[in-house]
PDB file of C-alpha atoms in Angstrom:
ATOM      1  CA  GLU F  26      -0.048  -0.016  -0.008  1.00 58.00           C
ATOM      2  CA  SER F  27       2.729   2.562   0.941  1.00 87.00           C
ATOM      3  CA  ILE F  28       4.440   1.886  -2.599  1.00 93.00           C
ATOM      4  CA  ASP F  29       1.217   2.714  -4.351  1.00 93.00           C
ATOM      5  CA  GLU F  30       0.801   5.619  -2.093  1.00 94.00           C
ATOM      6  CA  ILE F  31       4.096   6.996  -3.323  1.00 95.00           C
ATOM      7  CA  MET F  32       4.083   5.927  -6.857  1.00 96.00           C
ATOM      8  CA  GLY F  33       0.355   5.725  -7.713  1.00 94.00           C
ATOM      9  CA  ALA F  34      -2.001   2.843  -8.631  1.00 92.00           C
ATOM     10  CA  ALA F  35      -0.475   0.260 -10.963  1.00 93.00           C
ATOM     11  CA  ASP F  36      -2.169   0.330 -14.320  1.00 93.00           C
ATOM     12  CA  GLY F  37      -1.722  -2.819 -16.273  1.00 94.00           C
ATOM     13  CA  HIS F  38      -0.404  -6.308 -16.159  1.00 95.00           C
ATOM     14  CA  VAL F  39       3.298  -5.478 -16.434  1.00 96.00           C
ATOM     15  CA  GLU F  40       2.928  -2.470 -13.994  1.00 97.00           C
ATOM     16  CA  GLU F  41       1.375  -5.104 -11.627  1.00 96.00           C
ATOM     17  CA  VAL F  42       4.297  -7.312 -12.118  1.00 97.00           C
ATOM     18  CA  ALA F  43       6.898  -4.792 -11.545  1.00 97.00           C
ATOM     19  CA  ARG F  44       5.153  -3.561  -8.382  1.00 96.00           C
ATOM     20  CA  ASP F  45       5.113  -7.169  -7.108  1.00 95.00           C
ATOM     21  CA  TRP F  46       8.698  -7.670  -7.796  1.00 96.00           C
ATOM     22  CA  LEU F  47       9.433  -4.298  -6.203  1.00 96.00           C
ATOM     23  CA  ALA F  48       7.610  -5.417  -3.074  1.00 93.00           C
ATOM     24  CA  LYS F  49       9.232  -8.812  -2.738  1.00 88.00           C
ATOM     25  CA  ASP F  50      11.454  -9.688   0.307  1.00 77.00           C
ATOM     26  CA  GLY F  51      14.937  -8.241   0.136  1.00 78.00           C
ATOM     27  CA  LYS F  52      17.669  -6.615   2.696  1.00 82.00           C
ATOM     28  CA  ARG F  53      16.644  -3.304   1.579  1.00 89.00           C
ATOM     29  CA  TRP F  54      20.249  -2.284   2.287  1.00 91.00           C
ATOM     30  CA  ARG F  55      20.384   0.279  -0.766  1.00 95.00           C
ATOM     31  CA  PRO F  56      17.475   2.498   0.296  1.00 96.00           C
ATOM     32  CA  PHE F  57      18.716   2.079   3.884  1.00 97.00           C
ATOM     33  CA  LEU F  58      22.010   3.652   2.685  1.00 97.00           C
ATOM     34  CA  THR F  59      20.059   6.515   1.146  1.00 98.00           C
ATOM     35  CA  VAL F  60      18.553   7.314   4.088  1.00 98.00           C
ATOM     36  CA  ALA F  61      21.440   6.836   6.313  1.00 97.00           C
ATOM     37  CA  ALA F  62      23.562   9.048   4.239  1.00 98.00           C
ATOM     38  CA  PHE F  63      21.108  11.969   4.156  1.00 98.00           C
ATOM     39  CA  GLN F  64      20.778  11.709   8.014  1.00 97.00           C
ATOM     40  CA  ALA F  65      24.506  11.666   8.483  1.00 97.00           C
ATOM     41  CA  VAL F  66      25.301  14.816   6.285  1.00 97.00           C
ATOM     42  CA  ARG F  67      22.185  17.172   6.624  1.00 97.00           C
ATOM     43  CA  ASP F  68      22.564  20.382   8.575  1.00 95.00           C
ATOM     44  CA  ASP F  69      19.632  19.836  11.067  1.00 95.00           C
ATOM     45  CA  GLN F  70      20.236  16.381  12.393  1.00 92.00           C
ATOM     46  CA  ASP F  71      17.006  16.604  14.770  1.00 93.00           C
ATOM     47  CA  ALA F  72      14.369  17.613  12.079  1.00 95.00           C
ATOM     48  CA  SER F  73      11.989  14.996  11.069  1.00 95.00           C
ATOM     49  CA  MET F  74      12.549  13.032   7.913  1.00 95.00           C
ATOM     50  CA  PRO F  75      10.966  14.863   5.097  1.00 95.00           C
ATOM     51  CA  GLU F  76       8.411  13.111   2.901  1.00 93.00           C
ATOM     52  CA  GLU F  77      10.704  13.508  -0.170  1.00 96.00           C
ATOM     53  CA  ILE F  78      13.327  10.925   1.010  1.00 97.00           C
ATOM     54  CA  LYS F  79      10.780   8.240   0.709  1.00 96.00           C
ATOM     55  CA  LYS F  80      10.524   8.814  -3.063  1.00 97.00           C
ATOM     56  CA  ILE F  81      14.405   8.910  -3.416  1.00 98.00           C
ATOM     57  CA  ALA F  82      14.683   5.712  -1.240  1.00 97.00           C
ATOM     58  CA  LEU F  83      12.052   3.756  -3.331  1.00 98.00           C
ATOM     59  CA  ALA F  84      13.894   5.198  -6.784  1.00 98.00           C
ATOM     60  CA  VAL F  85      16.963   3.420  -5.291  1.00 98.00           C
ATOM     61  CA  GLU F  86      14.965   0.224  -4.822  1.00 97.00           C
ATOM     62  CA  CYS F  87      13.495   0.380  -8.248  1.00 98.00           C
ATOM     63  CA  PHE F  88      16.798   0.615  -9.884  1.00 98.00           C
ATOM     64  CA  HIS F  89      18.030  -2.386  -7.743  1.00 96.00           C
ATOM     65  CA  LYS F  90      15.270  -4.564  -8.415  1.00 96.00           C
ATOM     66  CA  ALA F  91      15.445  -3.846 -12.209  1.00 97.00           C
ATOM     67  CA  SER F  92      18.992  -4.754 -12.016  1.00 96.00           C
ATOM     68  CA  LEU F  93      18.071  -8.155 -10.713  1.00 95.00           C
ATOM     69  CA  ILE F  94      15.545  -8.755 -13.339  1.00 97.00           C
ATOM     70  CA  HIS F  95      18.078  -8.101 -16.067  1.00 96.00           C
ATOM     71  CA  ASP F  96      20.978  -9.891 -14.294  1.00 94.00           C
ATOM     72  CA  ASP F  97      18.716 -13.042 -13.950  1.00 95.00           C
ATOM     73  CA  ILE F  98      18.094 -12.713 -17.726  1.00 96.00           C
ATOM     74  CA  GLU F  99      21.513 -12.301 -18.814  1.00 93.00           C
ATOM     75  CA  ASP F 100      22.789 -15.037 -16.463  1.00 88.00           C
ATOM     76  CA  GLU F 101      20.282 -17.474 -17.617  1.00 89.00           C
ATOM     77  CA  ASP F 102      19.220 -18.025 -13.992  1.00 89.00           C
ATOM     78  CA  HIS F 103      15.781 -19.457 -13.201  1.00 92.00           C
ATOM     79  CA  GLU F 104      15.923 -19.222  -9.404  1.00 89.00           C
ATOM     80  CA  ARG F 105      16.885 -16.530  -6.993  1.00 85.00           C
ATOM     81  CA  TYR F 106      16.736 -17.162  -3.273  1.00 76.00           C
ATOM     82  CA  GLY F 107      14.694 -20.540  -3.778  1.00 81.00           C
ATOM     83  CA  GLU F 108      12.023 -18.980  -5.776  1.00 90.00           C
ATOM     84  CA  ALA F 109      11.528 -18.627  -9.804  1.00 94.00           C
ATOM     85  CA  THR F 110      13.188 -15.660 -11.218  1.00 96.00           C
ATOM     86  CA  LEU F 111      10.728 -13.072 -12.858  1.00 97.00           C
ATOM     87  CA  HIS F 112      11.576 -14.151 -16.425  1.00 98.00           C
ATOM     88  CA  ALA F 113      10.966 -17.874 -15.545  1.00 97.00           C
ATOM     89  CA  ARG F 114       7.666 -16.904 -13.969  1.00 96.00           C
ATOM     90  CA  GLU F 115       6.166 -14.336 -16.534  1.00 97.00           C
ATOM     91  CA  GLY F 116       8.345 -15.044 -19.592  1.00 97.00           C
ATOM     92  CA  LEU F 117      11.227 -13.065 -21.078  1.00 97.00           C
ATOM     93  CA  ALA F 118       9.378 -10.344 -22.825  1.00 97.00           C
ATOM     94  CA  VAL F 119       7.213  -9.541 -19.923  1.00 98.00           C
ATOM     95  CA  ALA F 120      10.296  -9.522 -17.413  1.00 98.00           C
ATOM     96  CA  LEU F 121      12.290  -7.287 -19.786  1.00 98.00           C
ATOM     97  CA  ASN F 122       9.578  -4.785 -19.992  1.00 98.00           C
ATOM     98  CA  ALA F 123       8.862  -4.783 -16.090  1.00 98.00           C
ATOM     99  CA  GLY F 124      12.766  -4.201 -15.403  1.00 98.00           C
ATOM    100  CA  ASP F 125      12.733  -1.377 -18.018  1.00 98.00           C
ATOM    101  CA  LEU F 126       9.726  -0.002 -16.455  1.00 98.00           C
ATOM    102  CA  LEU F 127      11.293   0.114 -12.983  1.00 98.00           C
ATOM    103  CA  ILE F 128      14.451   1.957 -14.224  1.00 98.00           C
ATOM    104  CA  GLY F 129      12.022   4.596 -15.684  1.00 98.00           C
ATOM    105  CA  GLU F 130      10.131   4.665 -12.202  1.00 98.00           C
ATOM    106  CA  GLY F 131      13.197   5.116 -10.566  1.00 98.00           C
ATOM    107  CA  TYR F 132      14.253   8.360 -12.689  1.00 98.00           C
ATOM    108  CA  ARG F 133      10.570   9.473 -12.224  1.00 98.00           C
ATOM    109  CA  LEU F 134      10.532   9.656  -8.844  1.00 98.00           C
ATOM    110  CA  VAL F 135      13.825  11.533  -8.617  1.00 98.00           C
ATOM    111  CA  GLY F 136      12.522  13.877 -11.033  1.00 97.00           C
ATOM    112  CA  GLU F 137       9.127  14.442  -8.925  1.00 96.00           C
ATOM    113  CA  CYS F 138      11.219  15.408  -5.903  1.00 96.00           C
ATOM    114  CA  LYS F 139      10.463  19.076  -4.709  1.00 95.00           C
ATOM    115  CA  VAL F 140      14.189  20.157  -4.526  1.00 96.00           C
ATOM    116  CA  ASP F 141      16.335  22.967  -6.096  1.00 96.00           C
ATOM    117  CA  ALA F 142      16.922  22.482  -9.867  1.00 97.00           C
ATOM    118  CA  GLU F 143      20.522  22.268  -9.172  1.00 97.00           C
ATOM    119  CA  ILE F 144      20.240  19.381  -6.577  1.00 97.00           C
ATOM    120  CA  LYS F 145      17.854  17.796  -8.742  1.00 98.00           C
ATOM    121  CA  ALA F 146      20.244  17.727 -11.622  1.00 98.00           C
ATOM    122  CA  GLN F 147      22.919  16.343  -9.385  1.00 98.00           C
ATOM    123  CA  MET F 148      20.677  13.582  -8.296  1.00 98.00           C
ATOM    124  CA  LEU F 149      19.735  12.632 -11.866  1.00 98.00           C
ATOM    125  CA  GLN F 150      23.332  12.908 -12.970  1.00 98.00           C
ATOM    126  CA  VAL F 151      24.338  10.587 -10.231  1.00 98.00           C
ATOM    127  CA  ALA F 152      21.695   7.938 -11.135  1.00 98.00           C
ATOM    128  CA  ALA F 153      22.600   8.220 -14.823  1.00 98.00           C
ATOM    129  CA  GLU F 154      26.173   7.627 -13.948  1.00 97.00           C
ATOM    130  CA  GLY F 155      25.574   4.816 -11.795  1.00 96.00           C
ATOM    131  CA  GLN F 156      23.321   3.133 -14.185  1.00 95.00           C
ATOM    132  CA  ARG F 157      26.177   3.441 -17.022  1.00 96.00           C
ATOM    133  CA  GLU F 158      28.928   2.090 -14.730  1.00 94.00           C
ATOM    134  CA  LEU F 159      26.872  -0.932 -13.636  1.00 93.00           C
ATOM    135  CA  CYS F 160      26.053  -1.709 -17.371  1.00 94.00           C
ATOM    136  CA  ARG F 161      29.696  -1.671 -18.132  1.00 92.00           C
ATOM    137  CA  GLY F 162      30.492  -4.030 -15.278  1.00 91.00           C
ATOM    138  CA  GLN F 163      27.808  -6.264 -16.342  1.00 92.00           C
ATOM    139  CA  GLY F 164      29.041  -5.970 -19.977  1.00 92.00           C
ATOM    140  CA  ALA F 165      32.518  -7.010 -18.920  1.00 91.00           C
ATOM    141  CA  GLU F 166      30.999 -10.225 -17.344  1.00 92.00           C
ATOM    142  CA  LEU F 167      29.090 -11.060 -20.286  1.00 92.00           C
ATOM    143  CA  THR F 168      32.101 -10.721 -22.620  1.00 93.00           C
ATOM    144  CA  TRP F 169      33.875 -12.936 -20.454  1.00 92.00           C
ATOM    145  CA  ALA F 170      31.049 -15.601 -20.311  1.00 89.00           C
ATOM    146  CA  HIS F 171      30.948 -15.642 -24.193  1.00 91.00           C
ATOM    147  CA  ASP F 172      34.667 -16.617 -24.216  1.00 91.00           C
ATOM    148  CA  PRO F 173      35.498 -17.943 -20.566  1.00 92.00           C
ATOM    149  CA  LYS F 174      38.996 -18.229 -19.424  1.00 93.00           C
ATOM    150  CA  PRO F 175      40.888 -17.873 -16.042  1.00 95.00           C
ATOM    151  CA  LEU F 176      40.999 -14.429 -14.394  1.00 96.00           C
ATOM    152  CA  LYS F 177      43.313 -13.151 -11.838  1.00 96.00           C
ATOM    153  CA  THR F 178      41.987 -11.867  -8.425  1.00 97.00           C
ATOM    154  CA  THR F 179      42.552  -8.298  -9.579  1.00 97.00           C
ATOM    155  CA  GLN F 180      40.696  -8.805 -12.766  1.00 95.00           C
ATOM    156  CA  VAL F 181      37.919 -10.193 -10.749  1.00 95.00           C
ATOM    157  CA  ILE F 182      37.796  -7.332  -8.436  1.00 96.00           C
ATOM    158  CA  LYS F 183      37.973  -4.843 -11.363  1.00 94.00           C
ATOM    159  CA  ILE F 184      34.542  -6.380 -12.383  1.00 93.00           C
ATOM    160  CA  PHE F 185      33.182  -5.953  -8.794  1.00 92.00           C
ATOM    161  CA  GLU F 186      34.185  -2.403  -9.010  1.00 93.00           C
ATOM    162  CA  GLN F 187      32.074  -1.663 -12.148  1.00 91.00           C
ATOM    163  CA  LYS F 188      29.260  -4.215 -11.556  1.00 88.00           C
ATOM    164  CA  THR F 189      28.469  -4.057  -7.674  1.00 91.00           C
ATOM    165  CA  ALA F 190      30.155  -0.833  -6.283  1.00 93.00           C
ATOM    166  CA  PRO F 191      28.200   1.757  -8.376  1.00 94.00           C
ATOM    167  CA  ALA F 192      24.710   0.469  -6.858  1.00 93.00           C
ATOM    168  CA  PHE F 193      25.835   1.369  -3.491  1.00 96.00           C
ATOM    169  CA  GLY F 194      27.488   4.531  -4.669  1.00 97.00           C
ATOM    170  CA  VAL F 195      24.168   5.610  -6.198  1.00 98.00           C
ATOM    171  CA  ALA F 196      22.421   4.997  -3.029  1.00 98.00           C
ATOM    172  CA  LEU F 197      24.844   6.829  -0.960  1.00 98.00           C
ATOM    173  CA  LYS F 198      25.272   9.822  -3.130  1.00 99.00           C
ATOM    174  CA  LEU F 199      21.426  10.249  -3.770  1.00 99.00           C
ATOM    175  CA  GLY F 200      20.962  10.735   0.067  1.00 98.00           C
ATOM    176  CA  ALA F 201      23.767  13.219   0.259  1.00 98.00           C
ATOM    177  CA  ALA F 202      22.759  15.198  -2.887  1.00 98.00           C
ATOM    178  CA  PHE F 203      19.362  15.401  -1.390  1.00 98.00           C
ATOM    179  CA  ALA F 204      20.934  17.067   1.697  1.00 98.00           C
ATOM    180  CA  GLY F 205      22.545  19.584  -0.453  1.00 97.00           C
ATOM    181  CA  LYS F 206      26.157  18.311   0.354  1.00 98.00           C
ATOM    182  CA  LEU F 207      27.298  15.998  -2.299  1.00 98.00           C
ATOM    183  CA  PRO F 208      30.250  18.232  -3.458  1.00 97.00           C
ATOM    184  CA  GLU F 209      31.719  18.174  -0.193  1.00 97.00           C
ATOM    185  CA  VAL F 210      31.379  14.233   0.625  1.00 98.00           C
ATOM    186  CA  GLU F 211      31.368  12.856  -2.816  1.00 97.00           C
ATOM    187  CA  GLU F 212      34.919  11.772  -2.973  1.00 97.00           C
ATOM    188  CA  ALA F 213      34.765   9.932   0.444  1.00 97.00           C
ATOM    189  CA  LEU F 214      31.493   8.100  -0.623  1.00 98.00           C
ATOM    190  CA  ASP F 215      33.085   6.981  -3.930  1.00 97.00           C
ATOM    191  CA  ALA F 216      35.881   5.288  -1.752  1.00 97.00           C
ATOM    192  CA  TYR F 217      33.552   3.978   0.660  1.00 97.00           C
ATOM    193  CA  SER F 218      31.092   2.515  -1.885  1.00 97.00           C
ATOM    194  CA  ASN F 219      34.002   0.906  -3.966  1.00 96.00           C
ATOM    195  CA  ALA F 220      35.375  -0.845  -1.083  1.00 97.00           C
ATOM    196  CA  LEU F 221      31.894  -1.799   0.293  1.00 96.00           C
ATOM    197  CA  GLY F 222      30.868  -2.981  -3.013  1.00 95.00           C
ATOM    198  CA  VAL F 223      34.055  -5.230  -3.441  1.00 97.00           C
ATOM    199  CA  ALA F 224      33.591  -6.677   0.369  1.00 97.00           C
ATOM    200  CA  TYR F 225      29.852  -7.457  -0.559  1.00 95.00           C
ATOM    201  CA  GLN F 226      30.938  -9.394  -3.522  1.00 94.00           C
ATOM    202  CA  ILE F 227      33.624 -11.315  -1.939  1.00 96.00           C
ATOM    203  CA  ARG F 228      31.311 -12.380   0.636  1.00 95.00           C
ATOM    204  CA  ASP F 229      28.612 -13.273  -1.942  1.00 91.00           C
ATOM    205  CA  ASP F 230      31.325 -15.447  -3.607  1.00 91.00           C
ATOM    206  CA  MET F 231      32.068 -17.223  -0.319  1.00 91.00           C
ATOM    207  CA  ASP F 232      28.420 -17.808   0.340  1.00 89.00           C
ATOM    208  CA  ASP F 233      28.050 -19.345  -3.320  1.00 84.00           C
ATOM    209  CA  LEU F 234      30.601 -22.085  -2.512  1.00 82.00           C
ATOM    210  CA  SER F 235      29.694 -22.720   1.203  1.00 78.00           C
ATOM    211  CA  GLU F 236      28.145 -25.917   2.525  1.00 70.00           C
ATOM    212  CA  ASP F 237      24.595 -24.244   2.678  1.00 68.00           C
ATOM    213  CA  ALA F 238      24.930 -23.903  -1.157  1.00 59.00           C
ATOM    214  CA  GLY F 239      24.627 -27.594  -1.684  1.00 59.00           C
ATOM    215  CA  ASP F 240      26.415 -30.077  -3.623  1.00 58.00           C
ATOM    216  CA  ASN F 241      25.261 -29.873  -7.202  1.00 64.00           C
ATOM    217  CA  LYS F 242      27.583 -29.874 -10.234  1.00 57.00           C
ATOM    218  CA  LEU F 243      29.496 -26.590 -10.552  1.00 62.00           C
ATOM    219  CA  GLU F 244      29.280 -26.401 -14.303  1.00 58.00           C
ATOM    220  CA  THR F 245      29.049 -22.670 -14.943  1.00 60.00           C
ATOM    221  CA  PHE F 246      29.778 -19.757 -12.805  1.00 74.00           C
ATOM    222  CA  ARG F 247      30.257 -15.864 -12.681  1.00 85.00           C
ATOM    223  CA  PRO F 248      33.914 -14.446 -12.020  1.00 92.00           C
ATOM    224  CA  SER F 249      34.691 -15.561  -8.394  1.00 93.00           C
ATOM    225  CA  VAL F 250      37.499 -14.022  -6.503  1.00 95.00           C
ATOM    226  CA  LEU F 251      37.764 -17.312  -4.546  1.00 94.00           C
ATOM    227  CA  LEU F 252      38.141 -19.351  -7.730  1.00 94.00           C
ATOM    228  CA  ALA F 253      40.628 -16.924  -8.919  1.00 97.00           C
ATOM    229  CA  LYS F 254      42.594 -16.894  -5.761  1.00 97.00           C
ATOM    230  CA  ALA F 255      42.547 -20.765  -5.642  1.00 96.00           C
ATOM    231  CA  LEU F 256      43.768 -21.134  -9.095  1.00 96.00           C
ATOM    232  CA  GLU F 257      46.797 -18.757  -8.379  1.00 97.00           C
ATOM    233  CA  LEU F 258      47.730 -21.222  -5.431  1.00 97.00           C
ATOM    234  CA  ALA F 259      47.190 -24.263  -7.351  1.00 97.00           C
ATOM    235  CA  LYS F 260      49.460 -26.547  -8.968  1.00 96.00           C
ATOM    236  CA  GLY F 261      49.609 -29.959 -10.597  1.00 95.00           C
ATOM    237  CA  GLU F 262      46.175 -31.508 -11.108  1.00 92.00           C
ATOM    238  CA  ASP F 263      44.270 -29.025  -9.020  1.00 92.00           C
ATOM    239  CA  LYS F 264      45.643 -26.143 -11.380  1.00 95.00           C
ATOM    240  CA  ALA F 265      44.521 -28.190 -14.314  1.00 92.00           C
ATOM    241  CA  VAL F 266      41.187 -28.827 -12.917  1.00 90.00           C
ATOM    242  CA  LEU F 267      40.546 -25.266 -11.906  1.00 92.00           C
ATOM    243  CA  THR F 268      41.640 -24.055 -15.446  1.00 92.00           C
ATOM    244  CA  ARG F 269      38.927 -26.446 -17.067  1.00 89.00           C
ATOM    245  CA  LEU F 270      36.544 -25.331 -14.490  1.00 88.00           C
ATOM    246  CA  TRP F 271      37.225 -21.617 -15.294  1.00 91.00           C
ATOM    247  CA  SER F 272      37.020 -22.351 -19.037  1.00 88.00           C
ATOM    248  CA  HIS F 273      33.606 -23.896 -18.532  1.00 81.00           C
ATOM    249  CA  ASP F 274      34.750 -27.140 -19.999  1.00 78.00           C
ATOM    250  CA  ALA F 275      31.828 -29.472 -20.582  1.00 62.00           C
ATOM    251  CA  ASP F 276      33.852 -32.437 -19.649  1.00 66.00           C
ATOM    252  CA  CYS F 277      34.883 -30.901 -16.297  1.00 69.00           C
ATOM    253  CA  ASP F 278      32.604 -33.114 -13.976  1.00 68.00           C
ATOM    254  CA  ILE F 279      33.073 -31.712 -10.658  1.00 77.00           C
ATOM    255  CA  PHE F 280      30.707 -31.171  -7.511  1.00 79.00           C
ATOM    256  CA  ARG F 281      30.847 -28.117  -5.098  1.00 78.00           C
ATOM    257  CA  SER F 282      32.094 -30.324  -2.274  1.00 84.00           C
ATOM    258  CA  ALA F 283      34.967 -31.221  -4.381  1.00 86.00           C
ATOM    259  CA  VAL F 284      35.716 -27.549  -5.184  1.00 88.00           C
ATOM    260  CA  ARG F 285      35.107 -26.354  -1.661  1.00 90.00           C
ATOM    261  CA  GLU F 286      37.770 -29.207  -0.428  1.00 91.00           C
ATOM    262  CA  MET F 287      40.297 -27.926  -3.117  1.00 93.00           C
ATOM    263  CA  ILE F 288      39.698 -24.373  -2.032  1.00 94.00           C
ATOM    264  CA  HIS F 289      40.325 -25.286   1.564  1.00 93.00           C
ATOM    265  CA  ASN F 290      43.493 -27.466   0.966  1.00 95.00           C
ATOM    266  CA  LEU F 291      44.939 -24.536  -0.939  1.00 96.00           C
ATOM    267  CA  GLU F 292      43.919 -22.069   2.013  1.00 96.00           C
ATOM    268  CA  ALA F 293      41.988 -19.930  -0.685  1.00 96.00           C
ATOM    269  CA  ASP F 294      39.135 -19.212   1.526  1.00 95.00           C
ATOM    270  CA  GLU F 295      41.393 -17.930   4.166  1.00 96.00           C
ATOM    271  CA  LYS F 296      43.046 -15.416   1.871  1.00 97.00           C
ATOM    272  CA  CYS F 297      39.866 -14.427   0.683  1.00 97.00           C
ATOM    273  CA  LEU F 298      38.606 -13.810   4.072  1.00 96.00           C
ATOM    274  CA  LEU F 299      41.733 -11.475   4.729  1.00 97.00           C
ATOM    275  CA  LEU F 300      40.962  -9.627   1.450  1.00 98.00           C
ATOM    276  CA  LEU F 301      37.394  -9.359   2.615  1.00 98.00           C
ATOM    277  CA  GLU F 302      38.514  -7.715   5.950  1.00 98.00           C
ATOM    278  CA  THR F 303      40.809  -5.632   4.175  1.00 98.00           C
ATOM    279  CA  TYR F 304      38.152  -4.113   2.043  1.00 98.00           C
ATOM    280  CA  LYS F 305      35.940  -3.702   4.917  1.00 97.00           C
ATOM    281  CA  GLU F 306      38.666  -1.685   6.783  1.00 97.00           C
ATOM    282  CA  THR F 307      39.186   0.431   3.639  1.00 97.00           C
ATOM    283  CA  ALA F 308      35.582   1.120   3.683  1.00 96.00           C
ATOM    284  CA  ILE F 309      35.512   2.382   7.308  1.00 96.00           C
ATOM    285  CA  ARG F 310      38.637   4.383   6.916  1.00 96.00           C
ATOM    286  CA  SER F 311      37.314   6.232   3.801  1.00 94.00           C
ATOM    287  CA  LEU F 312      34.838   8.020   6.185  1.00 88.00           C
TER     288      LEU F 312
END
C-alpha cells in the first residue's frame, strides 16, 4: 500500500508485475544507505525526515530490483533465493519490460522530488552515471562469459568495482545530494562504496561455495574471487581442474563439495577472508 501511495496505483499487467517484484522480500540495504547518508550529512540532525526522502529511497530500490531482473535474464538463472526468477515466471518479454519500467520509475521518482533545480540535476546525474557504470561492469562479465577463461584476482575485483560498487554509490550519493552536501562528501562516498561493493561481492562469492549452497555440479559460474585465488595458488592436477572449470569445459565433471575441499586445502578461503577484511577496513577508513 505504501508503494502505491508514493507511486500511484498500478495500471496494467506489466506494472502490477513490476510492483509485485519491487515489494518482494529483500535486505533493502540500498534504500537504507540512502536514508542513512542523508541523515549523516544534513544540517539539522534533529529535524523530522522529509516525505521526499521516501521517493528517493524507493527510486533506489527500483533501480536495484530492475538490475536483478536483467541480471537473471543475462545469467540465464531460473531461481533466486529459492524462488522462480521473474522471466522464468512471467516470460522473457514481460520480465524485460518490467525491468525497463522500474528503471523509468526510478528516474520519475527522482524527477518528481521537490528540490532546487541544481540538486535535482545532481541527483539525476548520479543515477545516470551509476546506471552506465553498472552496465559496463555487467558487459565485462558477459564478454567473459562468451569466451570464458581464467581471471586473476585483480581482474575479478575490477569487475566487482564496475558491477557491484556503483549501486552502493548511487544509494549513498543520492542521499547526500538530497541533503545538498554531495560536493563536500562525494570523494569519500566513492571510496566507501567502492570498498563496500567489493567486500559485499567477496562475501557473496564465499556464500555461493559454502556448504549451505548444496552439492550440485559446478558447471558454470560468474567470475569469482575465491576461484581466482585458488587458481593462483594451485599446482599440478588442482591447477588443471580449476583451469578447465574456469573455461566452462563441458567435460569437467566436478561437484561443489570437491571444489570446496580443493579451495580449503589451498587455503584460498583464508586468503579471501583476509581480503574481505581489508576491504571492510578500507571502507571504514574512507569515512
